[in-house]
PDB file of C-alpha atoms in Angstrom:
ATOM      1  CA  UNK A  65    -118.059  22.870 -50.556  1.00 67.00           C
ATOM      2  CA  UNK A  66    -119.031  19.924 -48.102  1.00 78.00           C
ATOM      3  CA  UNK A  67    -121.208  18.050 -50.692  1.00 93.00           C
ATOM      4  CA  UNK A  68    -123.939  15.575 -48.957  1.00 96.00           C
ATOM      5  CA  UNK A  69    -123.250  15.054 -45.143  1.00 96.00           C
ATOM      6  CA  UNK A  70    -124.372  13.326 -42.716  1.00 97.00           C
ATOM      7  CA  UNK A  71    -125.448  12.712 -38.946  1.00 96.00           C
ATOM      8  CA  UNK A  72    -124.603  10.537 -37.238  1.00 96.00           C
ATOM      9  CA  UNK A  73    -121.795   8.204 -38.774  1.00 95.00           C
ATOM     10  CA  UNK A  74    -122.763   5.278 -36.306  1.00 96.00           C
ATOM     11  CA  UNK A  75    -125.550   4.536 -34.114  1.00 96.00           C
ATOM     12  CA  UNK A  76    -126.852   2.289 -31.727  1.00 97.00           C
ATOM     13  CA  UNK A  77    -130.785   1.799 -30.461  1.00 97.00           C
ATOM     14  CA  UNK A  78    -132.992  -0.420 -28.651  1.00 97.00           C
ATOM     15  CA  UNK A  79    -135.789  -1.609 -30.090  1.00 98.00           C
ATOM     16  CA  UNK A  80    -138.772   0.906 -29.863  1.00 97.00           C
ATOM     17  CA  UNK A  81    -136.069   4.164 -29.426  1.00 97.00           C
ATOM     18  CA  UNK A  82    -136.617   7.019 -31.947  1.00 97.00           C
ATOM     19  CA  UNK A  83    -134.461   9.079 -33.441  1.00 96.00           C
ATOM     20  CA  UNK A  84    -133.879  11.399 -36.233  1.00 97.00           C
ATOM     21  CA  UNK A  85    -131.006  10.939 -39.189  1.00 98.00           C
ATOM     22  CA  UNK A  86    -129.654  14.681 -40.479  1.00 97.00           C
ATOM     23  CA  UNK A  87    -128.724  14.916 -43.966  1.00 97.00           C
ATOM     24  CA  UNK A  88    -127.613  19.080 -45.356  1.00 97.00           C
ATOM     25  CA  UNK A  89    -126.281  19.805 -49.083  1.00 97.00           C
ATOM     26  CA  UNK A  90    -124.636  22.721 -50.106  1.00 95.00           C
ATOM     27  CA  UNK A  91    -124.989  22.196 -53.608  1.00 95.00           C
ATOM     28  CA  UNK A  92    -128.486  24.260 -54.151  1.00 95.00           C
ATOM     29  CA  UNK A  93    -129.779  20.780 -55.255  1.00 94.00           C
ATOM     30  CA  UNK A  94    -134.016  20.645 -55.351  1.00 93.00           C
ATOM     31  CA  UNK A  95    -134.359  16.924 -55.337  1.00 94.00           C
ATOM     32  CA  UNK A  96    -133.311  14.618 -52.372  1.00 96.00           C
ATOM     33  CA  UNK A  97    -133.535  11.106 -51.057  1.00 97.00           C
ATOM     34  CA  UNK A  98    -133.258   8.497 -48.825  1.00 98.00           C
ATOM     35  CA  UNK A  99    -131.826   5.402 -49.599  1.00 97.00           C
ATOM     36  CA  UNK A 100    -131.006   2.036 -47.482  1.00 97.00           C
ATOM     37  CA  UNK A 101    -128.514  -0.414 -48.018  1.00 95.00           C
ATOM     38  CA  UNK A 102    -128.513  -3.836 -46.908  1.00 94.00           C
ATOM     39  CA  UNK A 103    -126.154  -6.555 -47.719  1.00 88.00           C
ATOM     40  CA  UNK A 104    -127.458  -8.136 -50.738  1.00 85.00           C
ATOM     41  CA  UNK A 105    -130.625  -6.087 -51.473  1.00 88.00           C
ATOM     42  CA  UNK A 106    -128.734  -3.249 -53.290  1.00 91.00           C
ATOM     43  CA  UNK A 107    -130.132   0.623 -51.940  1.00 94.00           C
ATOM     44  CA  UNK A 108    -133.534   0.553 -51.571  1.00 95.00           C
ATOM     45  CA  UNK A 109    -135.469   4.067 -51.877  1.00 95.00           C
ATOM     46  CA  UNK A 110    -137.449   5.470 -48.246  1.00 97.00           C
ATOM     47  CA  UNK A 111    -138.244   8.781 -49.086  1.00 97.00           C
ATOM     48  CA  UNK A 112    -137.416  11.775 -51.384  1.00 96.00           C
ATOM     49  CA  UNK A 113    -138.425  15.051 -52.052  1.00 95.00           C
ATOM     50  CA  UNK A 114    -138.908  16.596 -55.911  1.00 91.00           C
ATOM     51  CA  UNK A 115    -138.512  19.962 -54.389  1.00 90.00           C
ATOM     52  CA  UNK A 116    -138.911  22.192 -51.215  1.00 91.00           C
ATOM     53  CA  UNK A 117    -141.923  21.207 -49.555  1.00 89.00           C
ATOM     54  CA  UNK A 118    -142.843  18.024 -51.518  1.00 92.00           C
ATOM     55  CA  UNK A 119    -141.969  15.129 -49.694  1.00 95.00           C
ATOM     56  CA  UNK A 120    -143.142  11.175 -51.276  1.00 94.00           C
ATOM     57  CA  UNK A 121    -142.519   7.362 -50.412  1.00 95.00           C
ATOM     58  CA  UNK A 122    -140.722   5.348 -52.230  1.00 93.00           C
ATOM     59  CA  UNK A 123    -140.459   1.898 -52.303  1.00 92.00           C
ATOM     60  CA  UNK A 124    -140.459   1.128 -48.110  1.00 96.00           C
ATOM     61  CA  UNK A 125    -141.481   3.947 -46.520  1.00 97.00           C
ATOM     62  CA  UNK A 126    -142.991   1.855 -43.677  1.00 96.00           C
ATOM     63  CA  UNK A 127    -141.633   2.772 -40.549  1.00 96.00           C
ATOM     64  CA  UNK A 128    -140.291   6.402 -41.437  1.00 98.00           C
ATOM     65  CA  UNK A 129    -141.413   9.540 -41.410  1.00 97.00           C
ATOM     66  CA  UNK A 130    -139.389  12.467 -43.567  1.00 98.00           C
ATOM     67  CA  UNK A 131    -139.409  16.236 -43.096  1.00 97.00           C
ATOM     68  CA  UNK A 132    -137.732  18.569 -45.611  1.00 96.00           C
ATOM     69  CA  UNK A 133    -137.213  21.708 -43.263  1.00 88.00           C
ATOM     70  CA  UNK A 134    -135.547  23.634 -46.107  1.00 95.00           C
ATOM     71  CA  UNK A 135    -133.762  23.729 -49.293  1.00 95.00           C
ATOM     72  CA  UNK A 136    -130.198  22.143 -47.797  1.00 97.00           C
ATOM     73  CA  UNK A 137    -131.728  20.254 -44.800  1.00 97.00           C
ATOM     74  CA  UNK A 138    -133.952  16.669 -45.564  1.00 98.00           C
ATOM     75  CA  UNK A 139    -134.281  14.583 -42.338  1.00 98.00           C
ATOM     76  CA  UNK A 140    -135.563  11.100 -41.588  1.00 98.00           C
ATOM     77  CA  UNK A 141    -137.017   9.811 -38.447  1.00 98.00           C
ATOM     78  CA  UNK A 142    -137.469   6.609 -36.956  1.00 97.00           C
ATOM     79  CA  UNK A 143    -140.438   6.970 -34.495  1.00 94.00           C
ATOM     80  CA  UNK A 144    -140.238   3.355 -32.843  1.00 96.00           C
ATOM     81  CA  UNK A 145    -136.969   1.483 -34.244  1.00 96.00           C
ATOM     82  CA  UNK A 146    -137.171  -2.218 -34.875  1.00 97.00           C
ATOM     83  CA  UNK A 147    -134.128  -4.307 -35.974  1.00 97.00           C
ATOM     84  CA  UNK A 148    -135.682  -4.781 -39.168  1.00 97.00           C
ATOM     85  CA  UNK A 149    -134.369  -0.955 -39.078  1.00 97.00           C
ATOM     86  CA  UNK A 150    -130.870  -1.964 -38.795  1.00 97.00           C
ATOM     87  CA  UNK A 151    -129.040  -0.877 -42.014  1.00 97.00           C
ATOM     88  CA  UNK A 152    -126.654   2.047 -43.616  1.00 96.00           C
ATOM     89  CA  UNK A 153    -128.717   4.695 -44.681  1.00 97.00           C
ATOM     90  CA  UNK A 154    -127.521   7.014 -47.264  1.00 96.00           C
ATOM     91  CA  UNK A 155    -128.632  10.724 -48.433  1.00 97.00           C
ATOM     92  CA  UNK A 156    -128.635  11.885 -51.907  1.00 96.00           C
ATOM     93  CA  UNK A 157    -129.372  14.734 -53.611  1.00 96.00           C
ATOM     94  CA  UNK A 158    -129.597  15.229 -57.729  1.00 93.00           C
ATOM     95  CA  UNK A 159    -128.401  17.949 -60.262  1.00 90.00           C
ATOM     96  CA  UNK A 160    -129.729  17.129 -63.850  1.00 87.00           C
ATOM     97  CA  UNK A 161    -129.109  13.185 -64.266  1.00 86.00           C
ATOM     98  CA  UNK A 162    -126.642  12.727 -61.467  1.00 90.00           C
ATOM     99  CA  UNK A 163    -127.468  12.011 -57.767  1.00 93.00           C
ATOM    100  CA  UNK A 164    -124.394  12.978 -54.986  1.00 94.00           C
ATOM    101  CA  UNK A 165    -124.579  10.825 -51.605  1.00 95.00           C
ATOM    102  CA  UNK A 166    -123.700  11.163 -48.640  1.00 95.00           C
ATOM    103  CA  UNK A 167    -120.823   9.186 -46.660  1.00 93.00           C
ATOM    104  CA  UNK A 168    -123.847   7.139 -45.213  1.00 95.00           C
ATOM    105  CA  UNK A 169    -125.400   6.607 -40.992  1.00 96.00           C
ATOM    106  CA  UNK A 170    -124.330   2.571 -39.602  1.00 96.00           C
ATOM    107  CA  UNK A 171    -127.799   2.000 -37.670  1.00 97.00           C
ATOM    108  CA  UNK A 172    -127.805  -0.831 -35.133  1.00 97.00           C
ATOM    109  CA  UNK A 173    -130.834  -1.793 -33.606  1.00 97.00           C
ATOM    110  CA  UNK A 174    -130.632  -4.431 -31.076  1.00 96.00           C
TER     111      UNK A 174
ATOM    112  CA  UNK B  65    -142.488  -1.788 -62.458  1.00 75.00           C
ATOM    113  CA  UNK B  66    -138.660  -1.431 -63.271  1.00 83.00           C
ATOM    114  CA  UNK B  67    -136.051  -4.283 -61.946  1.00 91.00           C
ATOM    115  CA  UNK B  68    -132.186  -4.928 -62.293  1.00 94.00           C
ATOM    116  CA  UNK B  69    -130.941  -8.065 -62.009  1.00 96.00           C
ATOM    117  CA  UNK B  70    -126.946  -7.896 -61.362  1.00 96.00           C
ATOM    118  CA  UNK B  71    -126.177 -11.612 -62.389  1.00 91.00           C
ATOM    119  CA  UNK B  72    -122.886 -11.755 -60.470  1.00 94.00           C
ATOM    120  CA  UNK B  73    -122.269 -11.048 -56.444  1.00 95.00           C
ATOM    121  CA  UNK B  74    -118.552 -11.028 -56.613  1.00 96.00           C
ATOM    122  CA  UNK B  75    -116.129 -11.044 -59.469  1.00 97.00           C
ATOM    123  CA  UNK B  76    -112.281 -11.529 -58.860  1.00 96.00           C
ATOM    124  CA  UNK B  77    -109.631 -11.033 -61.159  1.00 97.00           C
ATOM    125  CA  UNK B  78    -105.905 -10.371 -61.372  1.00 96.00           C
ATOM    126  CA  UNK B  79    -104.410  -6.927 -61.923  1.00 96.00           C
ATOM    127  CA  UNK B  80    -104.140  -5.830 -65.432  1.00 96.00           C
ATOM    128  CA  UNK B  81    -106.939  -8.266 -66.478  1.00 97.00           C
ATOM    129  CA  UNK B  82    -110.417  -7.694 -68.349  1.00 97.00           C
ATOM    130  CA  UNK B  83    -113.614  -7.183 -66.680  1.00 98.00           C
ATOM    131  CA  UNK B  84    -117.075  -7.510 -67.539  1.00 97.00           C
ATOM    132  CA  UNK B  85    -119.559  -6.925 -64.618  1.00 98.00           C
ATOM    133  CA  UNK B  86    -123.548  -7.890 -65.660  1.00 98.00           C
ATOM    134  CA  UNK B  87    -126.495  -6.168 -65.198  1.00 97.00           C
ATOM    135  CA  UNK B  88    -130.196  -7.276 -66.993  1.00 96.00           C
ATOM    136  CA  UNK B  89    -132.983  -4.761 -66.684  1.00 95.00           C
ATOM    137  CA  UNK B  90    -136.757  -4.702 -66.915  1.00 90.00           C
ATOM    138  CA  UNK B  91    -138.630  -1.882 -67.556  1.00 77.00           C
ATOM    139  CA  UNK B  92    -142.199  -1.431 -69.904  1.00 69.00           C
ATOM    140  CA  UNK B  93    -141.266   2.349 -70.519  1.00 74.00           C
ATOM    141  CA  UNK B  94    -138.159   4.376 -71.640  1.00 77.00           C
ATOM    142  CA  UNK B  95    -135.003   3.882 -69.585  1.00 85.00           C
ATOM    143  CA  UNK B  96    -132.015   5.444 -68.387  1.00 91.00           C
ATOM    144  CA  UNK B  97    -129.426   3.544 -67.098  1.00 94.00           C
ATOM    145  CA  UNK B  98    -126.417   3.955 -64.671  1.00 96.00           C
ATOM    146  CA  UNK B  99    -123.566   2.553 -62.904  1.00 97.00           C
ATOM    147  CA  UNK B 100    -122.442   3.781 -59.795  1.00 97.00           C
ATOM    148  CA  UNK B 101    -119.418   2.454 -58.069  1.00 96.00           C
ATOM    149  CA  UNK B 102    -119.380   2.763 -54.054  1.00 94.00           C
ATOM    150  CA  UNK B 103    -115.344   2.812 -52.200  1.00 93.00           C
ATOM    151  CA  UNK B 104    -115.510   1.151 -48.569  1.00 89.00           C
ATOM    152  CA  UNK B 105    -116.853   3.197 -46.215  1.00 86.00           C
ATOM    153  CA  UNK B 106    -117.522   5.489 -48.687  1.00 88.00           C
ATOM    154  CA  UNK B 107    -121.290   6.946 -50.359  1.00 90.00           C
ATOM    155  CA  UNK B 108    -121.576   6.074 -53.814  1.00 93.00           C
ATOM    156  CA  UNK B 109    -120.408   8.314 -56.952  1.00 93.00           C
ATOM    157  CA  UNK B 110    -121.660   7.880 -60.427  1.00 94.00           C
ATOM    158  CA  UNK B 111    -119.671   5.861 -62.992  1.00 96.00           C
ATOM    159  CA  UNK B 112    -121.317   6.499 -66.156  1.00 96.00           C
ATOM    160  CA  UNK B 113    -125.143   7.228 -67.436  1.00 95.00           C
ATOM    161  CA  UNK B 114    -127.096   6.095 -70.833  1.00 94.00           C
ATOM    162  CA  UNK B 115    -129.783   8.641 -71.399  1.00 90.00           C
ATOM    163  CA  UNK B 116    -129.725   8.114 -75.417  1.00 87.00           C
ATOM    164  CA  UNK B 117    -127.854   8.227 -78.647  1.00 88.00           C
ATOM    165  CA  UNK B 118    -124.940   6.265 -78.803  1.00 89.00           C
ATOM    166  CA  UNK B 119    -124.795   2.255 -76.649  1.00 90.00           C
ATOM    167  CA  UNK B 120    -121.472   2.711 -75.792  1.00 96.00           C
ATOM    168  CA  UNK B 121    -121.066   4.793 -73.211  1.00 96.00           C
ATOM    169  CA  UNK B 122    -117.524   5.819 -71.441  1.00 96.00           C
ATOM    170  CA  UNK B 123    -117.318   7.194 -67.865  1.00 95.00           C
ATOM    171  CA  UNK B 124    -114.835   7.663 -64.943  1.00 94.00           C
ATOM    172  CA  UNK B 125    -111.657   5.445 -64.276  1.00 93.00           C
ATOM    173  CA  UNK B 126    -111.545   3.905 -67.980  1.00 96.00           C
ATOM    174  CA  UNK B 127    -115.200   2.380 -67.372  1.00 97.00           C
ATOM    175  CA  UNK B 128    -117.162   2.389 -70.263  1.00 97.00           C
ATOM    176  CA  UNK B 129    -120.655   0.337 -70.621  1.00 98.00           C
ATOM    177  CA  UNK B 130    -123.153  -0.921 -73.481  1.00 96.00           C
ATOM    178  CA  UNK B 131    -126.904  -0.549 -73.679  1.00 95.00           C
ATOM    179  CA  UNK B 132    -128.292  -3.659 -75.905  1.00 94.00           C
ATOM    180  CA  UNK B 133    -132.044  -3.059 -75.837  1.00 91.00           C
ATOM    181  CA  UNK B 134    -132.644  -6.285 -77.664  1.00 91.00           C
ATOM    182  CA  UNK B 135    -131.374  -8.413 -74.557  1.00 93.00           C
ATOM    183  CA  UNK B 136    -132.253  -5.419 -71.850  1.00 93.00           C
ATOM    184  CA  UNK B 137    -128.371  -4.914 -70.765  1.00 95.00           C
ATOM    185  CA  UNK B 138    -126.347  -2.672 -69.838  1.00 97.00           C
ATOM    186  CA  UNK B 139    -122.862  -4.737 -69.280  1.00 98.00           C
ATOM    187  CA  UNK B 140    -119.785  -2.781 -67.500  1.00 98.00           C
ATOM    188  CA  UNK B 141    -116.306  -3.538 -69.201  1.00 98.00           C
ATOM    189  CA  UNK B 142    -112.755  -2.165 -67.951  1.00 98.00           C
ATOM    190  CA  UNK B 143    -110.053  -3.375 -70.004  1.00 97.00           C
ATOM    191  CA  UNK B 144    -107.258  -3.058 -67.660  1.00 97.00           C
ATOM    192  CA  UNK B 145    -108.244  -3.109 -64.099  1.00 97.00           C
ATOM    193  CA  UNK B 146    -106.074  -1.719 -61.190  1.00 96.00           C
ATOM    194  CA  UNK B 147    -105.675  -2.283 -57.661  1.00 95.00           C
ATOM    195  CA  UNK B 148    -107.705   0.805 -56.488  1.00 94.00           C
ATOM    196  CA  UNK B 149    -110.746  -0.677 -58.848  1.00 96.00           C
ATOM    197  CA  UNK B 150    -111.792  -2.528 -55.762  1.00 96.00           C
ATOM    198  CA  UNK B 151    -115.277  -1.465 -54.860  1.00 96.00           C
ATOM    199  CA  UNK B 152    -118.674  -2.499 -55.097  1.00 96.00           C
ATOM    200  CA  UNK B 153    -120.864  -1.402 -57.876  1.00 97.00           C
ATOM    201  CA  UNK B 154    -124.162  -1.021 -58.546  1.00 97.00           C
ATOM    202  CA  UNK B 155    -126.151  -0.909 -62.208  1.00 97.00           C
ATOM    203  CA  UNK B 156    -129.783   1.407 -61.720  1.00 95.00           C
ATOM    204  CA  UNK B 157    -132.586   2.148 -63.807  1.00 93.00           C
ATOM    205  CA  UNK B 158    -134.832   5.413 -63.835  1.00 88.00           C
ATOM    206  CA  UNK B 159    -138.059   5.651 -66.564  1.00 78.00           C
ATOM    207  CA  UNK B 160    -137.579   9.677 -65.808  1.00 76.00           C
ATOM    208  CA  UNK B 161    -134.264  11.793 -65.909  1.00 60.00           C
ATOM    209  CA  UNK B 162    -136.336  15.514 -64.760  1.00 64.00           C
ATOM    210  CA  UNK B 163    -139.114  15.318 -62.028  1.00 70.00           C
ATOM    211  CA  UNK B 164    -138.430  13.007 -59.415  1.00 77.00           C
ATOM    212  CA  UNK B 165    -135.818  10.607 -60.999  1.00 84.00           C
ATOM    213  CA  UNK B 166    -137.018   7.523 -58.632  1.00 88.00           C
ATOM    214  CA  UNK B 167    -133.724   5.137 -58.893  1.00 91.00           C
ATOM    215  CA  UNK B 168    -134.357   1.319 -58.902  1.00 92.00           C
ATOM    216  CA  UNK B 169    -130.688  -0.752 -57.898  1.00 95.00           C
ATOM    217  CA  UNK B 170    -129.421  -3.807 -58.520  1.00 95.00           C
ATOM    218  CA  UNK B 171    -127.824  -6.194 -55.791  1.00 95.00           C
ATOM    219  CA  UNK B 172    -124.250  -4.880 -56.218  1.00 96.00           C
ATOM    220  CA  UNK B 173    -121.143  -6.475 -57.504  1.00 97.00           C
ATOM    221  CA  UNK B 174    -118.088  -6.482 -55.569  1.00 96.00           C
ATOM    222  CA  UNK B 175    -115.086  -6.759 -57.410  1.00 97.00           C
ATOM    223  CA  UNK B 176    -112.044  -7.532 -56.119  1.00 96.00           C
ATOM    224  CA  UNK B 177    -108.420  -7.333 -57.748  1.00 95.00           C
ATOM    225  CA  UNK B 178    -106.058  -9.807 -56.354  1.00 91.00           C
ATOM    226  CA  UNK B 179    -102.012  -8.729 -57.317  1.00 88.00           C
TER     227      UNK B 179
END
């Protein structure tokens, strides 16, 4: 039982680069998310998804796009990355009253 | 719209001492609140929850919290701490524990425990 992982750990992009973030749970969970942390802001919500096939923004969705491609699997992509971009993202997912994160991705945008 | 307001940045203390880490909320509606506690390099894991019933609230780790709705707090106490307490942690508010359960943070408190 993995829990909430995550890929990649670190990464590295120039400014207008995409790429896509990979979070998978194990735990049957409906509900995930996707939260960013940035020194002194606390984790801010990007996406999540109430169930299979919902997807909704949160509180700064600009910039990202999200695709829930199953029940485990909730992505989030970065279409042209700016180093406003550069953070630690984290994946959640929730049972009841409790959300389980991920180990978080290190994004660098230079 | 729902806020938390974690009044201190960093809190040191000495092993063995008390600890009281701050949070303030706003909210119009019902609230739940939360502390979750995040190891370096590590995701965050939850701490402790109020949903209802009883203000004092015991979690993980000999954490426990109180909810004063009169002054919108929910203050994190550890009477002992211990080395391995070292960590950031973060106080949240939801207005919703089913449906979405949208999570609003606070800044984060790192405490530190010097020997």
């Amino acid at each position: 039982n993995a829990g909430v992982t995550q890929t990649p750990k670190f990464q590295v992009l120039k400014t207008g680069q995409s790429m896509t973030l990979q979070c998978a749970q194990d735990m049957n969970h409906n509900s995930m998310y996707w939260y960013r942390q940035d020194p002194g802001m606390g984790l801010r919500l990007i996406y999540y998804s109430a169930s299979e096939g919902t997807t909704d923004k949160g509180e700064v969705p600009n910039g990202y796009n999200v695709s829930r491609l199953n029940k485990r699997e909730f992505s989030l992509r970065l279409e042209s990355a700016a180093p406003s971009q550069t953070s630690v993202y984290f994946c959640a997912s929730r049972r009841g009253n409790e959300q389980y994160f991920g180990p978080g991705t290190r994004l660098t945008v230079t | 719209a729902q806020s938390v307001t974690q009044l201190d940045s960093q809190v040191p203390v000495f092993e063995e001492a008390p600890v009281e880490l701050r949070c303030n909320y706003s909210s119009s509606v019902s609230v739940y609140l939360f502390w979750y506690v995040q190891y370096p390099n590590q995701g965050l894991q939850l701490l402790l929850k109020y949903l209802s019933g009883s203000t004092l609230v015991k979690g993980i780790n000999g954490f426990e919290a109180e909810f004063n709705k009169s002054q919108t707090s929910f203050h994190l106490r550890k009477p002992s701490v211990h080395i391995s307490d070292t960590a950031e942690y973060f106080c949240a508010v939801s207005d919703e524990v089913q449906g979405a359960q949208k999570l609003v943070f606070g800044q984060g408190t790192r405490l530190t425990i010097n020997p």
